[in-house]
């Protein structure tokens, strides 16, 4: 099969601090064969390799969006969108993610396994790590997606059902949320600690990690105790809803157990902060700093589809972390290598290293000099195939 040799001004393999000046990536059959300085990699390439040089460009791993909903339409009517979602709509949203540089997504909630079926029928990318219907309580957050269960035996049965549907992660709504009328408040726990532990235990039997949606500190703490892999939103709301409850012991526990936090803010996070007002926005920033100081590892995601969060402009969403003071190399690592590890796909994607999938971005400029360059894409490949050539 034909080899492909991409050369560029710079290659960023993924982990922070590893950039290669005048670098190259060699791949074949969708798999990376070699990454390194141009001359060294050129020596390994077959004489017939297809060669492309991106002068002034940077090659880096495809980005990972750790929190999306392909069945939602970003128009604020999630129940209707999920009920009426078509394959063509999911394909359009997947294409938009791919064109914004996202080659892997974790879909954290569909209806009836729609995103799972879509994964099995849609091959041009991005890679989809789906949860199926999120587990919730009767009339609880997102009950309309079909994942409600009452009591431990039903919860365990739900986990097994999602596993049988082909889920690669179990999503549980540990606290209330915003998009379901007449359901528990954001800060309110939907499950007991014992119920969360049963969900994690049943998921473990199926070989699956658990992602817990949790806004309230009590729900966050219970999810951490239960041994979830990631905490979504992780808002630290006080019981009763009066402000934040930043508990050092809970943060330390999350960090110690290697649980990742995905705050899932949209690409238009600036608009979100404006609506919060400067005082609360500052509180939010200090909350993120406090999490980082405790050693909690954050992974980026956008909750695309929910609220008004769109499927384009992932680069814009990543700028939030620059605003929070993360350096650009670290942000790229978070959106590639760290996210792949958190999602359990680190042996497939998330780094430019031999043996992994040729999920590549080529940016026109240097994202380490200016993060907005992550949105100036010359090429995206998924399993070695250029996304642009696969446009519908
Ligand atoms: Zn969500």
Short mmCIF file of C-alpha atoms and ligand atoms in Angstrom, two decimals:
data_model
loop_
_atom_site.label_atom_id
_atom_site.label_comp_id
_atom_site.label_asym_id
_atom_site.label_seq_id
_atom_site.Cartn_x
_atom_site.Cartn_y
_atom_site.Cartn_z
CA UNK A 1 0.00 0.00 0.00
CA UNK A 2 0.98 3.58 -0.64
CA UNK A 3 2.99 5.36 2.00
CA UNK A 4 2.38 9.02 2.80
CA UNK A 5 5.14 11.34 3.94
CA UNK A 6 4.06 14.69 5.39
CA UNK A 7 6.77 17.21 6.16
CA UNK A 8 6.32 20.56 7.90
CA UNK A 9 8.07 23.38 9.64
CA UNK A 10 7.14 21.75 12.95
CA UNK A 11 5.70 18.51 14.30
CA UNK A 12 4.03 18.42 17.74
CA UNK A 13 3.71 14.76 18.75
CA UNK A 14 1.33 15.48 21.66
CA UNK A 15 3.02 15.49 25.07
CA UNK A 16 4.08 19.02 26.06
CA UNK A 17 7.67 20.01 25.28
CA UNK A 18 8.25 17.50 22.48
CA UNK A 19 8.01 19.69 19.39
CA UNK A 20 10.24 18.79 16.44
CA UNK A 21 11.52 21.58 14.19
CA UNK A 22 11.54 20.66 10.50
CA UNK A 23 9.78 17.39 11.16
CA UNK A 24 7.98 14.63 9.30
CA UNK A 25 5.29 12.00 9.76
CA UNK A 26 5.24 8.80 7.68
CA UNK A 27 2.09 6.69 7.58
CA UNK A 28 0.57 3.81 5.66
CA UNK A 29 -2.82 2.06 5.76
CA UNK A 30 -4.02 4.57 8.34
CA UNK A 31 -1.24 3.81 10.78
CA UNK A 32 1.74 5.97 11.71
CA UNK A 33 5.07 4.37 10.79
CA UNK A 34 7.53 7.05 11.87
CA UNK A 35 7.70 10.53 13.38
CA UNK A 36 10.82 12.65 13.77
CA UNK A 37 13.24 15.07 12.14
CA UNK A 38 12.63 15.35 8.38
CA UNK A 39 15.85 13.71 7.18
CA UNK A 40 15.59 10.74 9.52
CA UNK A 41 12.01 10.01 8.49
CA UNK A 42 12.71 10.61 4.80
CA UNK A 43 15.33 7.89 4.97
CA UNK A 44 12.65 5.43 6.11
CA UNK A 45 10.12 6.33 3.41
CA UNK A 46 9.73 4.19 0.30
CA UNK A 47 10.74 5.90 -2.97
CA UNK A 48 7.11 5.71 -4.10
CA UNK A 49 5.72 7.44 -1.00
CA UNK A 50 3.28 10.26 -1.70
CA UNK A 51 5.00 13.39 -0.38
CA UNK A 52 3.40 16.61 0.85
CA UNK A 53 5.29 19.50 2.33
CA UNK A 54 3.52 22.07 4.48
CA UNK A 55 5.93 25.00 4.56
CA UNK A 56 5.24 27.13 7.61
CA UNK A 57 2.79 24.51 8.87
CA UNK A 58 2.55 22.40 11.98
CA UNK A 59 1.52 18.74 12.13
CA UNK A 60 -0.09 17.57 15.35
CA UNK A 61 -2.44 14.83 16.55
CA UNK A 62 -6.15 15.11 15.82
CA UNK A 63 -8.01 16.80 18.66
CA UNK A 64 -10.33 15.02 21.09
CA UNK A 65 -13.61 16.52 22.27
CA UNK A 66 -14.41 14.62 25.46
CA UNK A 67 -18.06 15.66 25.79
CA UNK A 68 -20.53 15.90 22.91
CA UNK A 69 -24.11 14.86 22.13
CA UNK A 70 -24.59 14.00 18.48
CA UNK A 71 -28.37 13.63 18.93
CA UNK A 72 -28.81 17.22 20.16
CA UNK A 73 -29.03 20.19 17.79
CA UNK A 74 -27.56 23.13 19.75
CA UNK A 75 -30.95 24.85 19.48
CA UNK A 76 -32.05 24.47 23.08
CA UNK A 77 -34.78 21.85 22.56
CA UNK A 78 -32.90 18.64 23.38
CA UNK A 79 -35.89 16.34 23.99
CA UNK A 80 -37.39 17.11 20.60
CA UNK A 81 -34.01 17.04 18.84
CA UNK A 82 -33.21 13.63 20.30
CA UNK A 83 -36.65 12.27 19.44
CA UNK A 84 -36.38 13.40 15.83
CA UNK A 85 -32.64 12.96 15.21
CA UNK A 86 -31.81 11.42 11.83
CA UNK A 87 -28.70 9.70 10.56
CA UNK A 88 -28.15 12.62 8.15
CA UNK A 89 -28.20 15.11 11.03
CA UNK A 90 -25.70 13.07 13.02
CA UNK A 91 -23.48 12.82 9.93
CA UNK A 92 -23.60 16.59 9.44
CA UNK A 93 -22.61 17.19 13.08
CA UNK A 94 -19.83 14.60 12.86
CA UNK A 95 -18.51 16.27 9.69
CA UNK A 96 -18.49 19.65 11.37
CA UNK A 97 -16.54 18.28 14.31
CA UNK A 98 -14.06 16.67 11.95
CA UNK A 99 -13.62 19.84 9.91
CA UNK A 100 -12.82 21.71 13.14
CA UNK A 101 -9.95 19.30 13.78
CA UNK A 102 -11.72 16.84 16.08
CA UNK A 103 -10.88 13.25 15.16
CA UNK A 104 -12.24 11.60 18.32
CA UNK A 105 -15.33 12.42 20.38
CA UNK A 106 -16.86 10.92 23.45
CA UNK A 107 -20.63 11.01 23.03
CA UNK A 108 -22.07 11.26 26.53
CA UNK A 109 -25.72 10.66 25.98
CA UNK A 110 -27.97 9.65 23.12
CA UNK A 111 -31.45 8.19 22.83
CA UNK A 112 -31.84 4.46 22.40
CA UNK A 113 -28.24 3.94 21.30
CA UNK A 114 -28.49 6.21 18.22
CA UNK A 115 -24.90 7.43 18.50
CA UNK A 116 -23.75 3.83 18.94
CA UNK A 117 -25.53 2.76 15.74
CA UNK A 118 -24.11 5.81 14.02
CA UNK A 119 -20.58 4.84 15.12
CA UNK A 120 -21.06 1.47 13.46
CA UNK A 121 -22.20 2.99 10.16
CA UNK A 122 -20.08 6.10 9.83
CA UNK A 123 -16.47 5.54 8.86
CA UNK A 124 -15.08 8.89 7.78
CA UNK A 125 -14.62 10.13 11.33
CA UNK A 126 -14.44 11.30 13.94
CA UNK A 127 -13.94 8.19 16.07
CA UNK A 128 -16.91 7.95 18.45
CA UNK A 129 -16.67 6.68 22.02
CA UNK A 130 -20.37 6.46 22.91
CA UNK A 131 -22.24 6.00 26.17
CA UNK A 132 -25.75 5.28 24.90
CA UNK A 133 -28.63 6.60 27.01
CA UNK A 134 -27.35 8.22 30.22
CA UNK A 135 -28.49 6.52 33.41
CA UNK A 136 -30.79 8.73 35.46
CA UNK A 137 -33.69 8.51 37.91
CA UNK A 138 -37.35 8.39 36.85
CA UNK A 139 -38.28 11.97 35.81
CA UNK A 140 -34.62 12.92 36.43
CA UNK A 141 -32.10 14.85 34.34
CA UNK A 142 -32.49 13.77 30.69
CA UNK A 143 -35.00 10.99 31.47
CA UNK A 144 -36.38 11.54 27.94
CA UNK A 145 -33.31 9.80 26.52
CA UNK A 146 -34.60 6.52 27.92
CA UNK A 147 -32.04 5.72 30.61
CA UNK A 148 -34.16 6.04 33.78
CA UNK A 149 -33.84 3.36 36.44
CA UNK A 150 -35.04 2.99 40.01
CA UNK A 151 -33.06 1.10 42.64
CA UNK A 152 -29.92 -1.01 42.42
CA UNK A 153 -31.23 -4.01 40.42
CA UNK A 154 -32.64 -1.72 37.71
CA UNK A 155 -29.47 0.38 37.67
CA UNK A 156 -27.33 -2.71 37.15
CA UNK A 157 -29.68 -3.89 34.41
CA UNK A 158 -29.37 -0.49 32.68
CA UNK A 159 -25.59 -0.73 32.71
CA UNK A 160 -25.75 -4.19 31.15
CA UNK A 161 -28.25 -2.98 28.54
CA UNK A 162 -25.98 -0.13 27.49
CA UNK A 163 -23.02 -2.50 27.35
CA UNK A 164 -25.02 -4.82 25.11
CA UNK A 165 -25.94 -1.89 22.87
CA UNK A 166 -22.21 -1.39 22.34
CA UNK A 167 -21.48 1.49 24.73
CA UNK A 168 -17.78 2.15 25.42
CA UNK A 169 -18.45 4.21 28.53
CA UNK A 170 -21.33 4.36 31.02
CA UNK A 171 -22.74 7.82 31.65
CA UNK A 172 -24.59 8.50 34.87
CA UNK A 173 -26.40 11.68 35.84
CA UNK A 174 -25.16 11.85 39.43
CA UNK A 175 -26.77 15.26 39.97
CA UNK A 176 -29.57 17.24 38.39
CA UNK A 177 -29.04 19.33 35.29
CA UNK A 178 -30.43 22.30 33.44
CA UNK A 179 -32.32 20.99 30.45
CA UNK A 180 -35.13 18.90 31.95
CA UNK A 181 -38.25 20.63 33.29
CA UNK A 182 -39.48 19.51 36.73
CA UNK A 183 -36.35 17.47 37.50
CA UNK A 184 -33.88 17.77 40.42
CA UNK A 185 -31.87 20.99 40.75
CA UNK A 186 -28.31 21.25 39.55
CA UNK A 187 -26.87 20.86 43.04
CA UNK A 188 -29.11 17.93 44.00
CA UNK A 189 -27.79 14.35 44.07
CA UNK A 190 -29.92 11.93 42.07
CA UNK A 191 -28.35 8.76 43.47
CA UNK A 192 -27.05 7.52 46.80
CA UNK A 193 -23.37 6.71 47.15
CA UNK A 194 -24.29 3.01 47.25
CA UNK A 195 -26.21 3.28 43.98
CA UNK A 196 -23.29 5.02 42.26
CA UNK A 197 -20.97 2.32 43.56
CA UNK A 198 -23.29 -0.35 42.11
CA UNK A 199 -23.22 1.36 38.70
CA UNK A 200 -19.42 1.53 38.72
CA UNK A 201 -19.21 -2.08 39.87
CA UNK A 202 -21.54 -3.31 37.12
CA UNK A 203 -19.69 -1.22 34.52
CA UNK A 204 -16.41 -2.71 35.68
CA UNK A 205 -17.79 -6.20 35.08
CA UNK A 206 -18.49 -5.15 31.50
CA UNK A 207 -15.01 -3.63 31.23
CA UNK A 208 -16.35 -0.09 30.94
CA UNK A 209 -15.37 3.18 32.64
CA UNK A 210 -18.00 5.51 34.10
CA UNK A 211 -18.46 9.21 33.37
CA UNK A 212 -20.49 11.01 36.03
CA UNK A 213 -22.37 14.23 35.35
CA UNK A 214 -22.10 16.12 38.66
CA UNK A 215 -22.75 19.78 39.46
CA UNK A 216 -23.21 19.51 43.22
CA UNK A 217 -20.26 18.93 45.55
CA UNK A 218 -22.10 16.07 47.27
CA UNK A 219 -22.61 14.31 43.94
CA UNK A 220 -18.99 15.00 42.96
CA UNK A 221 -17.77 13.49 46.21
CA UNK A 222 -20.01 10.42 45.91
CA UNK A 223 -18.91 9.89 42.30
CA UNK A 224 -15.26 10.06 43.35
CA UNK A 225 -15.88 7.57 46.14
CA UNK A 226 -17.62 5.24 43.70
CA UNK A 227 -14.53 5.26 41.45
CA UNK A 228 -15.75 6.93 38.27
CA UNK A 229 -13.20 7.69 35.54
CA UNK A 230 -14.31 11.24 34.77
CA UNK A 231 -16.50 13.89 36.35
CA UNK A 232 -18.46 16.02 33.89
CA UNK A 233 -19.10 19.73 34.60
CA UNK A 234 -17.66 19.40 38.11
CA UNK A 235 -19.27 22.66 39.21
CA UNK A 236 -18.86 22.34 43.02
CA UNK A 237 -22.31 23.72 43.88
CA UNK A 238 -23.24 23.90 47.54
CA UNK A 239 -26.13 21.83 48.84
CA UNK A 240 -29.26 23.97 48.64
CA UNK A 241 -27.82 25.93 45.73
CA UNK A 242 -26.21 28.88 47.57
CA UNK A 243 -22.89 29.34 45.77
CA UNK A 244 -19.89 27.04 45.69
CA UNK A 245 -18.62 24.48 48.17
CA UNK A 246 -14.95 23.89 47.43
CA UNK A 247 -13.96 20.99 49.65
CA UNK A 248 -10.22 20.42 49.77
CA UNK A 249 -10.60 16.82 50.88
CA UNK A 250 -12.83 15.98 47.90
CA UNK A 251 -10.47 17.69 45.44
CA UNK A 252 -7.54 15.79 46.93
CA UNK A 253 -9.47 12.54 46.58
CA UNK A 254 -10.23 13.19 42.90
CA UNK A 255 -6.59 13.97 42.16
CA UNK A 256 -5.30 11.00 44.14
CA UNK A 257 -7.59 8.56 42.32
CA UNK A 258 -6.59 9.91 38.92
CA UNK A 259 -10.14 10.96 38.09
CA UNK A 260 -10.33 13.51 35.29
CA UNK A 261 -12.58 16.58 35.31
CA UNK A 262 -14.30 17.68 32.09
CA UNK A 263 -15.93 21.05 32.70
CA UNK A 264 -17.46 20.95 29.20
CA UNK A 265 -17.67 24.63 28.42
CA UNK A 266 -18.83 25.74 24.96
CA UNK A 267 -16.73 27.42 22.29
CA UNK A 268 -18.57 30.64 23.16
CA UNK A 269 -17.26 30.55 26.75
CA UNK A 270 -16.67 34.30 26.62
CA UNK A 271 -20.39 34.89 26.07
CA UNK A 272 -21.11 32.47 28.91
CA UNK A 273 -18.77 34.43 31.21
CA UNK A 274 -20.31 37.73 30.15
CA UNK A 275 -23.70 36.44 31.11
CA UNK A 276 -22.36 35.35 34.49
CA UNK A 277 -21.02 38.84 35.15
CA UNK A 278 -17.41 39.67 36.01
CA UNK A 279 -17.66 38.82 39.74
CA UNK A 280 -18.98 35.31 39.16
CA UNK A 281 -16.71 34.80 36.16
CA UNK A 282 -13.74 35.52 38.44
CA UNK A 283 -15.09 33.01 40.94
CA UNK A 284 -15.24 30.45 38.17
CA UNK A 285 -11.65 31.12 37.16
CA UNK A 286 -10.46 30.79 40.75
CA UNK A 287 -12.43 27.53 41.07
CA UNK A 288 -10.56 26.10 38.09
CA UNK A 289 -7.26 27.31 39.56
CA UNK A 290 -8.12 25.67 42.86
CA UNK A 291 -8.80 22.36 41.08
CA UNK A 292 -5.50 22.58 39.25
CA UNK A 293 -3.63 23.43 42.46
CA UNK A 294 -5.02 20.23 43.94
CA UNK A 295 -3.60 18.29 41.00
CA UNK A 296 -6.90 17.48 39.31
CA UNK A 297 -6.28 16.82 35.63
CA UNK A 298 -8.73 18.56 33.34
CA UNK A 299 -9.80 17.34 29.91
CA UNK A 300 -11.54 19.58 27.37
CA UNK A 301 -14.99 19.08 25.92
CA UNK A 302 -17.82 21.35 24.85
CA UNK A 303 -21.13 19.58 25.56
CA UNK A 304 -21.69 20.17 21.81
CA UNK A 305 -25.35 19.89 20.94
CA UNK A 306 -26.59 20.79 24.44
CA UNK A 307 -27.78 24.34 25.07
CA UNK A 308 -26.38 26.46 22.28
CA UNK A 309 -23.01 24.73 22.14
CA UNK A 310 -22.20 24.10 18.50
CA UNK A 311 -20.15 21.48 16.67
CA UNK A 312 -17.70 23.90 15.02
CA UNK A 313 -14.79 25.90 16.42
CA UNK A 314 -13.15 23.52 18.86
CA UNK A 315 -10.11 25.80 18.74
CA UNK A 316 -12.29 28.50 20.31
CA UNK A 317 -13.26 26.18 23.17
CA UNK A 318 -9.60 25.42 23.90
CA UNK A 319 -8.83 29.12 24.30
CA UNK A 320 -10.69 28.96 27.62
CA UNK A 321 -7.69 27.14 29.06
CA UNK A 322 -5.32 29.83 27.89
CA UNK A 323 -7.55 32.36 29.67
CA UNK A 324 -7.17 30.19 32.78
CA UNK A 325 -3.39 30.41 32.52
CA UNK A 326 -2.45 27.05 30.99
CA UNK A 327 0.45 27.25 28.56
CA UNK A 328 -0.24 26.37 24.95
CA UNK A 329 1.85 23.22 24.88
CA UNK A 330 -0.06 21.95 27.89
CA UNK A 331 -3.41 22.76 26.26
CA UNK A 332 -2.48 20.78 23.15
CA UNK A 333 -1.39 17.89 25.36
CA UNK A 334 -4.74 18.07 27.23
CA UNK A 335 -6.75 17.97 23.99
CA UNK A 336 -4.77 15.06 22.56
CA UNK A 337 -2.63 12.79 24.75
CA UNK A 338 -4.34 13.40 28.10
CA UNK A 339 -7.83 13.11 26.63
CA UNK A 340 -6.94 9.86 24.88
CA UNK A 341 -5.68 8.46 28.17
CA UNK A 342 -8.82 9.63 30.00
CA UNK A 343 -11.09 8.02 27.40
CA UNK A 344 -9.14 4.77 27.34
CA UNK A 345 -8.10 5.16 23.69
CA UNK A 346 -4.45 6.06 24.30
CA UNK A 347 -3.27 2.93 22.50
CA UNK A 348 -5.14 4.07 19.36
CA UNK A 349 -4.88 7.85 19.13
CA UNK A 350 -3.86 11.03 20.95
CA UNK A 351 -0.19 11.08 19.97
CA UNK A 352 1.95 11.00 16.88
CA UNK A 353 3.90 7.87 17.52
CA UNK A 354 4.48 4.70 15.47
CA UNK A 355 1.63 2.19 15.65
CA UNK A 356 -1.13 4.70 16.42
CA UNK A 357 -3.85 5.84 14.05
CA UNK A 358 -2.86 8.50 11.52
CA UNK A 359 -5.27 11.06 12.96
CA UNK A 360 -3.51 14.26 12.00
CA UNK A 361 -4.04 17.99 11.87
CA UNK A 362 -1.99 20.31 9.75
CA UNK A 363 -2.32 23.93 10.84
CA UNK A 364 -1.23 26.86 8.71
CA UNK A 365 0.70 28.52 11.53
CA UNK A 366 2.26 27.61 14.84
CA UNK A 367 -0.34 26.89 17.57
CA UNK A 368 2.39 27.16 20.21
CA UNK A 369 2.86 30.81 19.20
CA UNK A 370 -0.86 31.55 18.80
CA UNK A 371 -3.50 29.05 19.88
CA UNK A 372 -6.04 30.40 17.37
CA UNK A 373 -3.88 28.69 14.73
CA UNK A 374 -5.58 25.44 15.84
CA UNK A 375 -8.57 26.76 13.92
CA UNK A 376 -6.56 27.51 10.75
CA UNK A 377 -6.44 24.04 9.30
CA UNK A 378 -4.79 23.02 6.07
CA UNK A 379 -5.71 19.38 6.42
CA UNK A 380 -7.33 16.91 8.76
CA UNK A 381 -6.81 13.18 8.34
CA UNK A 382 -8.75 10.45 10.09
CA UNK A 383 -7.04 7.05 9.93
CA UNK A 384 -4.81 8.55 7.27
CA UNK A 385 -7.64 9.68 5.00
CA UNK A 386 -7.97 13.40 4.34
CA UNK A 387 -11.26 14.68 5.69
CA UNK A 388 -11.68 17.18 2.87
CA UNK A 389 -11.72 14.37 0.29
CA UNK A 390 -14.53 12.70 2.17
CA UNK A 391 -16.88 15.66 2.20
CA UNK A 392 -20.38 14.74 1.20
ZN1 LIG B 1 -23.67 16.69 28.29
#
